[in-house]
Short mmCIF file of C-alpha atoms in Angstrom, two decimals:
data_model
loop_
_atom_site.label_atom_id
_atom_site.label_comp_id
_atom_site.label_asym_id
_atom_site.label_seq_id
_atom_site.Cartn_x
_atom_site.Cartn_y
_atom_site.Cartn_z
CA MET A 221 7.82 -11.24 3.88
CA LYS A 222 10.33 -14.05 3.77
CA VAL A 223 11.85 -15.21 0.49
CA LEU A 224 13.89 -18.34 -0.20
CA LEU A 225 16.08 -18.02 -3.29
CA LYS A 226 16.88 -21.07 -5.41
CA PHE A 227 15.19 -23.41 -2.95
CA ARG A 228 15.34 -26.28 -5.45
CA LYS A 229 18.53 -27.52 -7.12
CA ASN A 230 19.21 -26.01 -10.57
CA ASP A 231 16.15 -23.77 -10.23
CA ALA A 232 17.14 -20.09 -10.18
CA ASN A 233 13.88 -18.79 -11.66
CA ASN A 234 11.56 -19.90 -8.85
CA ARG A 235 11.35 -18.44 -5.37
CA LYS A 236 9.38 -19.55 -2.37
CA VAL A 237 7.59 -16.70 -0.58
CA TRP A 238 5.97 -16.51 2.85
CA LEU A 239 3.54 -13.62 3.44
CA GLN A 240 3.90 -12.46 7.04
CA HIS A 241 1.87 -9.25 7.08
CA PRO A 242 -1.05 -7.77 5.07
CA ASP A 243 1.31 -5.04 3.76
CA ASP A 244 3.29 -7.78 1.97
CA LEU A 245 0.42 -8.04 -0.52
CA TYR A 246 1.01 -4.46 -1.66
CA TYR A 247 4.61 -5.27 -2.63
CA LEU A 248 3.65 -8.69 -4.04
CA ASN A 249 1.24 -6.95 -6.41
CA LEU A 250 4.21 -4.99 -7.79
CA ILE A 251 6.33 -8.15 -8.17
CA ILE A 252 3.87 -10.52 -9.88
CA GLU A 253 3.47 -9.88 -13.60
CA LYS A 254 1.66 -11.42 -16.55
CA GLU A 255 3.13 -14.79 -17.62
CA ASP A 256 4.64 -15.43 -14.18
CA SER A 257 3.74 -18.79 -12.68
CA ILE A 258 2.36 -19.22 -9.18
CA THR A 259 2.22 -22.58 -7.39
CA ALA A 260 0.09 -22.75 -4.27
CA PHE A 261 -2.34 -24.91 -2.32
CA THR A 262 -5.89 -23.96 -3.19
CA GLU A 263 -9.43 -25.33 -3.25
CA ARG A 264 -11.16 -26.62 -6.39
CA ARG A 265 -14.07 -28.92 -7.03
CA GLU A 266 -13.30 -32.40 -8.32
CA SER A 267 -13.59 -32.78 -12.10
CA LYS A 268 -16.51 -35.20 -11.87
CA GLN A 269 -18.51 -32.53 -10.07
CA ALA A 270 -17.79 -29.73 -12.53
CA ASP A 271 -20.90 -30.25 -14.70
CA LYS A 272 -23.39 -30.73 -11.86
CA ILE A 273 -25.85 -28.03 -10.94
CA ARG A 274 -24.84 -25.84 -8.02
CA SER A 275 -27.16 -27.53 -5.51
CA GLU A 276 -25.52 -30.92 -6.17
CA ARG A 277 -21.92 -29.81 -5.93
CA GLY A 278 -19.74 -31.37 -3.29
CA ILE A 279 -17.12 -29.89 -1.01
CA LYS A 280 -14.09 -28.34 -2.66
CA LYS A 281 -10.91 -30.38 -2.52
CA LYS A 282 -7.57 -29.01 -1.31
CA MET A 283 -4.90 -29.40 -3.99
CA ASN A 284 -1.60 -27.96 -5.24
CA LEU A 285 -1.93 -26.11 -8.57
CA THR A 286 0.30 -23.97 -10.77
CA ILE A 287 -1.24 -21.21 -12.86
CA ASP A 288 0.19 -19.02 -15.60
CA VAL A 289 -0.84 -15.52 -14.49
CA GLU A 290 -2.95 -13.59 -16.99
CA ASP A 291 -4.37 -10.92 -14.70
CA LYS A 292 -4.45 -9.96 -11.04
CA GLU A 293 -6.47 -7.78 -8.70
CA TYR A 294 -5.03 -6.18 -5.59
CA GLN A 295 -7.92 -5.40 -3.28
CA ASN A 296 -6.61 -2.29 -1.64
CA PHE A 297 -6.51 -2.54 2.16
CA ASP A 298 -8.75 -5.65 2.03
CA GLN A 299 -5.72 -7.84 2.64
CA ARG A 300 -5.91 -10.10 -0.42
CA LEU A 301 -4.47 -10.46 -3.91
CA ARG A 302 -6.34 -12.40 -6.58
CA CYS A 303 -4.27 -13.97 -9.38
CA HIS A 304 -6.11 -15.51 -12.34
CA GLY A 305 -4.86 -17.69 -15.18
CA LYS A 306 -4.71 -21.12 -16.81
CA ILE A 307 -3.73 -24.17 -14.79
CA ILE A 308 -0.42 -25.45 -16.21
CA GLU A 309 0.37 -28.06 -13.55
CA GLY A 310 -1.83 -29.98 -11.14
CA GLU A 311 -3.72 -33.18 -10.49
CA GLN A 312 -6.76 -32.08 -12.53
CA ASP A 313 -8.20 -29.53 -14.96
CA VAL A 314 -4.90 -28.58 -16.66
CA GLY A 315 -5.77 -25.98 -19.30
CA ASN A 316 -8.78 -24.67 -17.40
CA TYR A 317 -8.83 -21.31 -15.59
CA HIS A 318 -8.46 -20.86 -11.86
CA SER A 319 -8.06 -17.97 -9.39
CA LEU A 320 -5.60 -18.09 -6.51
CA ILE A 321 -6.48 -15.85 -3.55
CA LEU A 322 -3.34 -14.89 -1.62
CA THR A 323 -3.56 -13.52 1.92
CA ALA A 324 -1.24 -12.90 4.88
CA GLY A 325 0.03 -16.23 6.23
CA ASP A 326 0.15 -17.97 2.83
CA ASP A 327 3.24 -19.52 1.29
CA PHE A 328 3.67 -20.24 -2.42
CA ILE A 329 6.18 -20.30 -5.28
CA ILE A 330 6.65 -17.52 -7.85
CA GLY A 331 8.32 -18.39 -11.15
CA LYS A 332 9.69 -15.78 -13.57
CA LYS A 333 11.54 -16.01 -16.86
CA MET A 334 13.91 -13.39 -15.48
CA TRP A 335 14.21 -11.55 -12.16
CA MET A 336 14.91 -7.84 -12.66
CA PRO A 337 16.49 -5.28 -10.27
CA HIS A 338 13.12 -3.66 -9.53
CA HIS A 339 11.79 -7.02 -8.34
CA GLU A 340 14.71 -7.21 -5.90
CA ARG A 341 13.98 -3.69 -4.66
CA MET A 342 10.39 -4.63 -3.92
CA PHE A 343 11.51 -7.74 -2.03
CA SER A 344 13.89 -5.57 0.02
CA LYS A 345 11.09 -3.15 0.91
CA ALA A 346 8.75 -5.99 1.83
CA LYS A 347 11.31 -7.53 4.18
CA LYS A 348 11.33 -4.39 6.33
CA ALA A 349 9.01 -4.16 9.33
CA SER A 350 5.44 -3.19 8.49
CA PHE A 351 3.72 -0.38 10.33
CA ARG A 352 0.15 0.63 11.16
CA ALA A 353 -1.12 3.64 13.06
CA VAL A 354 -4.52 5.24 13.52
CA ALA A 355 -4.73 9.01 12.99
CA LEU A 356 -7.63 11.23 14.12
CA ASN A 357 -8.36 14.83 13.30
CA VAL A 358 -10.64 16.13 16.07
CA GLU A 359 -12.82 19.22 15.79
CA THR A 360 -15.76 20.39 17.88
CA ASP A 361 -18.32 19.03 15.41
CA THR A 362 -16.37 16.48 13.33
CA ILE A 363 -13.91 13.65 13.89
CA VAL A 364 -12.09 12.01 10.97
CA PHE A 365 -10.46 8.59 11.46
CA ALA A 366 -7.67 7.43 9.12
CA GLU A 367 -5.32 4.48 8.83
CA LEU A 368 -1.61 5.05 8.23
CA ARG A 369 0.26 2.12 6.72
CA THR A 370 3.85 1.62 5.60
CA PHE A 371 2.96 2.63 2.05
CA GLY A 372 -0.06 4.89 2.32
CA LEU A 373 -2.94 6.60 4.06
CA ARG A 374 -6.68 6.07 3.77
CA GLU A 375 -9.77 7.55 5.42
CA LEU A 376 -11.67 5.02 7.52
CA LYS A 377 -14.71 6.99 8.63
CA THR A 378 -16.02 10.42 9.60
CA ILE A 379 -18.54 11.17 12.33
CA ASN A 380 -20.40 14.45 12.75
CA ARG A 381 -21.99 15.98 15.81
CA ALA A 382 -25.75 15.65 15.53
CA GLY A 383 -27.98 18.69 15.39
CA GLY A 384 -25.33 21.42 15.40
CA GLY A 385 -24.46 21.26 19.10
CA LYS A 386 -26.21 21.57 22.45
CA ARG A 387 -26.98 25.29 22.11
CA LYS A 388 -29.07 24.52 19.02
CA GLY A 389 -30.79 21.59 20.69
CA GLY A 390 -28.39 19.05 19.24
CA GLU A 391 -25.87 16.58 20.62
CA ALA A 392 -23.80 17.64 23.64
CA GLN A 393 -20.01 17.81 23.23
CA LYS A 394 -19.53 15.13 25.90
CA SER A 395 -21.92 12.75 24.18
CA PHE A 396 -20.29 13.37 20.78
CA PHE A 397 -16.80 12.59 22.10
CA GLU A 398 -18.11 9.46 23.86
CA ARG A 399 -19.47 8.31 20.51
CA GLY A 400 -16.08 9.08 18.95
CA VAL A 401 -14.31 6.94 21.57
CA GLU A 402 -16.64 4.03 20.78
CA GLN A 403 -15.85 4.40 17.09
CA LEU A 404 -12.14 4.44 17.89
CA ARG A 405 -12.44 1.16 19.82
CA GLU A 406 -13.70 -0.54 16.65
CA ILE A 407 -10.64 0.31 14.53
CA TYR A 408 -7.75 0.72 16.98
CA ASN A 409 -5.69 -2.18 18.33
CA SER A 410 -3.88 -1.70 21.62
CA GLY A 411 -0.14 -1.36 21.09
CA GLU A 412 -0.44 0.47 17.76
CA THR A 413 0.44 4.15 17.58
CA LEU A 414 -2.49 6.54 17.99
CA ILE A 415 -2.08 10.02 16.52
CA VAL A 416 -4.57 12.68 17.66
CA LEU A 417 -4.52 15.89 15.61
CA GLY A 418 -6.67 18.98 15.47
CA PRO A 419 -6.74 22.74 14.83
CA GLY A 420 -7.41 23.65 18.48
CA PHE A 421 -8.09 22.34 21.98
CA PRO A 422 -10.86 19.78 21.27
CA LYS A 423 -8.24 17.08 20.65
CA GLU A 424 -7.06 17.41 24.27
CA ASP A 425 -10.63 17.01 25.53
CA PHE A 426 -11.03 13.95 23.33
CA ILE A 427 -7.86 12.33 24.74
CA ARG A 428 -9.13 12.94 28.29
CA LYS A 429 -12.40 11.26 27.37
CA CYS A 430 -10.46 8.28 25.94
CA LYS A 431 -8.46 7.91 29.15
CA GLU A 432 -11.60 8.23 31.25
CA LYS A 433 -13.60 5.62 29.34
CA PHE A 434 -10.90 3.12 28.35
CA PRO A 435 -7.54 3.91 30.01
CA GLU A 436 -6.08 0.52 29.04
CA MET A 437 -6.58 1.35 25.36
CA ILE A 438 -4.58 4.59 25.32
CA ASN A 439 -1.01 3.58 26.10
CA LYS A 440 0.90 4.78 23.03
CA TYR A 441 -0.22 8.06 21.52
CA GLN A 442 1.00 11.41 20.33
CA THR A 443 -0.74 14.70 19.65
CA ASP A 444 -0.05 17.67 17.39
CA THR A 445 -1.76 20.85 16.25
CA VAL A 446 -2.64 21.26 12.57
CA GLY A 447 -4.19 24.19 10.74
CA GLN A 448 -6.95 22.29 8.96
CA GLY A 449 -9.71 19.84 9.77
CA GLY A 450 -10.50 16.55 8.05
CA MET A 451 -8.12 14.57 5.87
CA ASN A 452 -6.45 17.83 4.79
CA GLY A 453 -5.13 18.26 8.33
CA ILE A 454 -3.81 14.68 8.48
CA ASN A 455 -2.05 15.13 5.13
CA GLU A 456 -0.64 18.44 6.41
CA ALA A 457 0.85 16.67 9.44
CA LEU A 458 2.40 13.99 7.23
CA LYS A 459 3.96 16.48 4.82
CA ASN A 460 5.31 18.66 7.64
CA GLY A 461 6.85 15.68 9.41
CA LYS A 462 4.68 16.15 12.51
CA ILE A 463 3.77 12.46 12.42
CA THR A 464 6.67 10.62 10.88
CA ASN A 465 9.39 12.55 12.72
CA LYS A 466 8.06 11.16 15.99
CA MET A 467 7.60 7.58 14.83
CA GLU A 468 9.91 4.90 13.53
CA THR A 469 11.16 5.57 10.01
CA ILE A 470 8.73 4.30 7.39
CA GLU A 471 8.74 4.22 3.59
CA LEU A 472 5.93 6.76 3.47
CA GLU A 473 8.13 9.46 5.00
CA LYS A 474 10.72 9.10 2.24
CA GLU A 475 8.05 9.23 -0.45
CA LEU A 476 6.36 12.34 0.94
CA THR A 477 9.72 14.09 1.34
CA ILE A 478 10.70 13.45 -2.28
CA ILE A 479 7.31 14.67 -3.52
CA GLU A 480 7.71 17.92 -1.56
CA GLU A 481 11.18 18.30 -3.10
CA LEU A 482 9.68 17.70 -6.54
CA LYS A 483 7.02 20.39 -6.03
CA THR A 484 9.66 22.93 -4.98
CA SER A 485 11.96 21.96 -7.86
CA ILE A 486 9.17 22.31 -10.46
CA TYR A 487 8.50 25.83 -9.19
CA LYS A 488 12.20 26.68 -9.51
CA ASP A 489 12.59 24.97 -12.94
CA TYR A 490 14.84 22.26 -11.49
CA ALA A 491 12.48 19.43 -12.41
CA THR A 492 10.41 18.13 -15.29
CA TYR A 493 7.71 15.50 -15.74
CA GLY A 494 6.13 13.27 -18.40
CA TRP A 495 7.60 10.21 -20.13
CA ILE A 496 9.13 12.01 -23.14
CA GLU A 497 10.54 14.91 -21.12
CA VAL A 498 12.10 12.68 -18.47
CA LYS A 499 13.60 10.33 -21.09
CA ASN A 500 15.19 13.30 -22.87
CA LYS A 501 16.70 14.62 -19.61
CA ILE A 502 18.19 11.22 -18.79
CA GLU A 503 19.71 10.90 -22.26
CA ASN A 504 21.27 14.39 -22.24
CA GLY A 505 22.76 13.81 -18.78
CA SER A 506 20.81 16.46 -16.87
CA ALA A 507 18.59 14.11 -14.81
CA GLU A 508 19.66 13.63 -11.19
CA LYS A 509 16.86 11.47 -9.79
CA VAL A 510 13.78 9.88 -11.41
CA ILE A 511 10.48 9.59 -9.53
CA MET A 512 7.94 7.10 -10.87
CA LEU A 513 4.58 5.76 -9.74
CA ASP A 514 5.17 2.20 -8.55
CA THR A 515 2.21 0.83 -10.51
CA GLU A 516 4.17 1.60 -13.69
CA ILE A 517 7.16 -0.62 -12.97
CA TYR A 518 5.64 -3.63 -14.72
CA GLN A 519 4.17 -1.65 -17.64
CA LYS A 520 6.14 -1.37 -20.89
CA LYS A 521 7.00 2.33 -20.40
CA GLY A 522 8.00 1.73 -16.80
CA ILE A 523 10.25 -1.23 -17.62
CA GLU A 524 11.99 0.81 -20.32
CA MET A 525 12.44 3.74 -17.94
CA LEU A 526 13.91 1.50 -15.23
CA ALA A 527 16.38 0.00 -17.70
CA LEU A 528 17.37 3.48 -18.94
CA CYS A 529 17.99 4.67 -15.36
CA GLU A 530 20.07 1.61 -14.55
CA ARG A 531 22.22 2.03 -17.69
CA ASN A 532 22.85 5.68 -16.80
CA LYS A 533 23.30 4.97 -13.06
CA ILE A 534 20.50 7.32 -12.07
CA GLU A 535 18.65 6.76 -8.81
CA ILE A 536 14.96 5.95 -9.21
CA VAL A 537 12.39 6.40 -6.46
CA GLU A 538 9.11 4.46 -6.72
CA ILE A 539 6.08 6.22 -5.23
CA SER A 540 2.88 4.61 -3.99
CA ASN A 541 -0.41 6.01 -5.26
CA HIS A 542 -2.03 5.33 -1.88
CA HIS A 543 -1.35 8.81 -0.53
CA GLU A 544 -1.69 12.44 -1.60
CA GLY A 545 1.85 12.62 -3.02
CA GLY A 546 1.31 9.64 -5.30
CA GLN A 547 -1.97 11.07 -6.54
CA MET A 548 -0.17 14.32 -7.39
CA LEU A 549 2.49 12.39 -9.35
CA GLU A 550 -0.23 10.54 -11.22
CA GLY A 551 -1.62 13.90 -12.29
CA LEU A 552 1.82 14.88 -13.63
CA GLY A 553 1.90 11.87 -15.95
CA LYS A 554 3.16 9.21 -13.49
CA VAL A 555 6.85 10.04 -13.88
CA ALA A 556 9.08 13.05 -13.11
CA CYS A 557 12.73 13.84 -12.49
CA LEU A 558 14.87 16.23 -10.49
CA LEU A 559 17.52 18.03 -12.56
CA ARG A 560 21.20 18.75 -11.93
CA TYR A 561 20.81 22.28 -13.25
CA LYS A 562 18.02 24.66 -14.18
CA ALA A 563 15.95 23.68 -17.22
CA GLY A 564 16.67 25.77 -20.24
#
């Protein structure tokens, strides 16, 4: 993401943004809030066509519109952000509603009444290089495919060996792995990191089959042993650093590390969680670090918590809910804190 500050004279509240990567939409969703304005080129039917029946409508016209954001929808991993609100500036239909669909490659202007420190933090994160890898957990009868992004992890697909194996009259191991390689070709782009995991030796056989069938595809991969199959094994590798320690540093590694520290600290009574409990610990000076779900930073409670942390000079770590650690934090009430000394 590229951002141009104060790109117009005497205009400190508007910033021009260029989206360079699909991951930028994740951070943009955390920056845009209700009552912000967005100015962008979009398509809308001419006013004279608005009352015609659908079959008579003409081609949409390209125009520059500004909307006052009332709601938004981040379509997770679908690479688009929909912002909806009233048109406040434009060549037609001022006062009517319109939706702007933002995708990678777009440029537009965001206007805010006030830019806060957490907005700046999100911009800083978005300016860092984005990352994508494909992770597989290979077992004799099952292969799970997952996508690892800068901010999270999601399962893409699972394939199972048909019929319980050759000995039971089912699919042969060779045929199953060939089918797995074909599935991999559909989701993996050459040059990205490929991570092949598994509880035993089948992962090595699968890599050999990949090299045999499509050697040009497998040019950047790593392999590790995990104790579990499925997504549990991929999450295990993430938490143990078996993936991120061998790749470039990404935001996800920091988030998973802090969640593991939180779990240990809760067990030892060096952490607490919940909005009231965390607020009390900040105010009595015992909070060392606050951990909050990033979806809360534009909610009333989240804004108040951010301001409290900044006044007391306490570090705050925002956690994505697009991985196991974020889902755990959500279950704890969406906010927690590490303590300077044992809770009494």
